[in-house]
């Protein structure tokens, strides 16, 4: 072959080798780019899954918060199925009815957290809306009322203790029980006594009931004898809700009104002067409380310190359309002013 032909063949070989090398490089770049694109797609899909999971979790938390609004913060009961279907805000101001009761007890409280802490030993100041309900039921309100009231009644609280609240989780009790309240813990059955013990207790109750009935009957007879309802003040007219023992100490043992012109017997019992004189005249010369011998000449005035305490008690005026509060020592003067006004009006 001639030299031009050989050089032409060599050039063709170089071109073919360059083309094959270019193809190899393109294949390598494609192979290297494929894992990168796959990783980017996988990363994007993971981000989408994360966003979806976050949105689902957020929706669950919001639903959990909504369910919390239907439950009582204290007992965990449902506010929908309550007897009164009324609720009170945990962090709100104390309502007027409770304020009036606290005023009678000479106590002060402006917000519910203080009262709830005193009654249930629960500090609600650090509550979080995502974990704790923001209201409590009317039944728990009644428990607080009975705590500060002197009315004897059985306080019903639906749980052994107050509820413990936890953040939302996969096995959340709140989200599955918001309609009927959280299930209460089972209480151990109380052990019952034997048949003999029940019979003895029943017999003792009957004896006590018979004795109390006799005392009630004798008290009713004495009240009919005195008939002082219109002239003596009832203990309900006291402006402060004093303890029962104190009210009993300032009351007449016969009519059970606030002592008016009090006298003391030799057996240290206190009566209104008018009441004891009427009873001694009708039932005989003995003390209506303890049956100790007693005569009208034995009656003496109580000590001055007791009379000072009695006269300093604040009472409400029983006259219609007059709600003025006055001390017992000035009551007769206040009552006479009403009579004067009535006479002038006629």
PDB file of N, CA and C in Angstrom, residues 64 68 128 130-133 163-169 171-174 182:
ATOM      1  N   UNK A  64     -57.445  15.623  70.173  1.00  0.00           N
ATOM      2  CA  UNK A  64     -57.239  15.339  71.595  1.00  0.00           C
ATOM      3  C   UNK A  64     -57.609  16.553  72.449  1.00  0.00           C
ATOM      4  N   UNK A  68     -60.572  16.964  75.275  1.00  0.00           N
ATOM      5  CA  UNK A  68     -60.297  17.417  76.643  1.00  0.00           C
ATOM      6  C   UNK A  68     -61.328  18.435  77.118  1.00  0.00           C
ATOM      7  N   UNK A 128     -51.415  22.730  81.158  1.00  0.00           N
ATOM      8  CA  UNK A 128     -51.208  22.995  79.728  1.00  0.00           C
ATOM      9  C   UNK A 128     -52.466  22.585  78.977  1.00  0.00           C
ATOM     10  N   UNK A 130     -52.855  21.427  76.084  1.00  0.00           N
ATOM     11  CA  UNK A 130     -52.720  20.199  75.286  1.00  0.00           C
ATOM     12  C   UNK A 130     -52.766  18.937  76.141  1.00  0.00           C
ATOM     13  N   UNK A 131     -52.682  19.087  77.454  1.00  0.00           N
ATOM     14  CA  UNK A 131     -52.664  17.930  78.368  1.00  0.00           C
ATOM     15  C   UNK A 131     -53.856  17.941  79.324  1.00  0.00           C
ATOM     16  N   UNK A 132     -54.216  19.118  79.849  1.00  0.00           N
ATOM     17  CA  UNK A 132     -55.239  19.209  80.901  1.00  0.00           C
ATOM     18  C   UNK A 132     -56.524  19.853  80.383  1.00  0.00           C
ATOM     19  N   UNK A 133     -57.700  19.371  80.839  1.00  0.00           N
ATOM     20  CA  UNK A 133     -58.963  20.073  80.533  1.00  0.00           C
ATOM     21  C   UNK A 133     -58.995  21.438  81.213  1.00  0.00           C
ATOM     22  N   UNK A 163     -57.864  13.011  88.923  1.00  0.00           N
ATOM     23  CA  UNK A 163     -57.318  12.452  87.683  1.00  0.00           C
ATOM     24  C   UNK A 163     -55.868  12.875  87.485  1.00  0.00           C
ATOM     25  N   UNK A 164     -55.082  11.958  86.904  1.00  0.00           N
ATOM     26  CA  UNK A 164     -53.723  12.273  86.468  1.00  0.00           C
ATOM     27  C   UNK A 164     -53.736  12.330  84.941  1.00  0.00           C
ATOM     28  N   UNK A 165     -53.345  13.468  84.384  1.00  0.00           N
ATOM     29  CA  UNK A 165     -53.417  13.685  82.938  1.00  0.00           C
ATOM     30  C   UNK A 165     -52.042  13.533  82.302  1.00  0.00           C
ATOM     31  N   UNK A 166     -52.023  12.923  81.097  1.00  0.00           N
ATOM     32  CA  UNK A 166     -50.772  12.655  80.378  1.00  0.00           C
ATOM     33  C   UNK A 166     -50.889  13.183  78.951  1.00  0.00           C
ATOM     34  N   UNK A 167     -49.743  13.443  78.277  1.00  0.00           N
ATOM     35  CA  UNK A 167     -49.784  13.895  76.878  1.00  0.00           C
ATOM     36  C   UNK A 167     -50.410  12.843  75.966  1.00  0.00           C
ATOM     37  N   UNK A 168     -50.836  13.279  74.774  1.00  0.00           N
ATOM     38  CA  UNK A 168     -51.475  12.370  73.815  1.00  0.00           C
ATOM     39  C   UNK A 168     -50.483  11.307  73.351  1.00  0.00           C
ATOM     40  N   UNK A 169     -50.963  10.056  73.236  1.00  0.00           N
ATOM     41  CA  UNK A 169     -50.125   8.943  72.786  1.00  0.00           C
ATOM     42  C   UNK A 169     -50.985   8.002  71.946  1.00  0.00           C
ATOM     43  N   UNK A 171     -51.987   4.986  72.724  1.00  0.00           N
ATOM     44  CA  UNK A 171     -52.995   4.330  73.566  1.00  0.00           C
ATOM     45  C   UNK A 171     -53.634   5.355  74.504  1.00  0.00           C
ATOM     46  N   UNK A 172     -54.106   6.466  73.930  1.00  0.00           N
ATOM     47  CA  UNK A 172     -54.658   7.572  74.732  1.00  0.00           C
ATOM     48  C   UNK A 172     -56.059   7.222  75.229  1.00  0.00           C
ATOM     49  N   UNK A 173     -56.295   7.351  76.540  1.00  0.00           N
ATOM     50  CA  UNK A 173     -57.606   7.082  77.127  1.00  0.00           C
ATOM     51  C   UNK A 173     -58.603   8.187  76.801  1.00  0.00           C
ATOM     52  N   UNK A 174     -58.115   9.405  76.676  1.00  0.00           N
ATOM     53  CA  UNK A 174     -59.002  10.565  76.485  1.00  0.00           C
ATOM     54  C   UNK A 174     -59.737  10.475  75.161  1.00  0.00           C
ATOM     55  N   UNK A 182     -63.735   9.219  81.508  1.00  0.00           N
ATOM     56  CA  UNK A 182     -62.700   8.201  81.684  1.00  0.00           C
ATOM     57  C   UNK A 182     -63.161   7.181  82.709  1.00  0.00           C
TER      58      UNK A 182
END
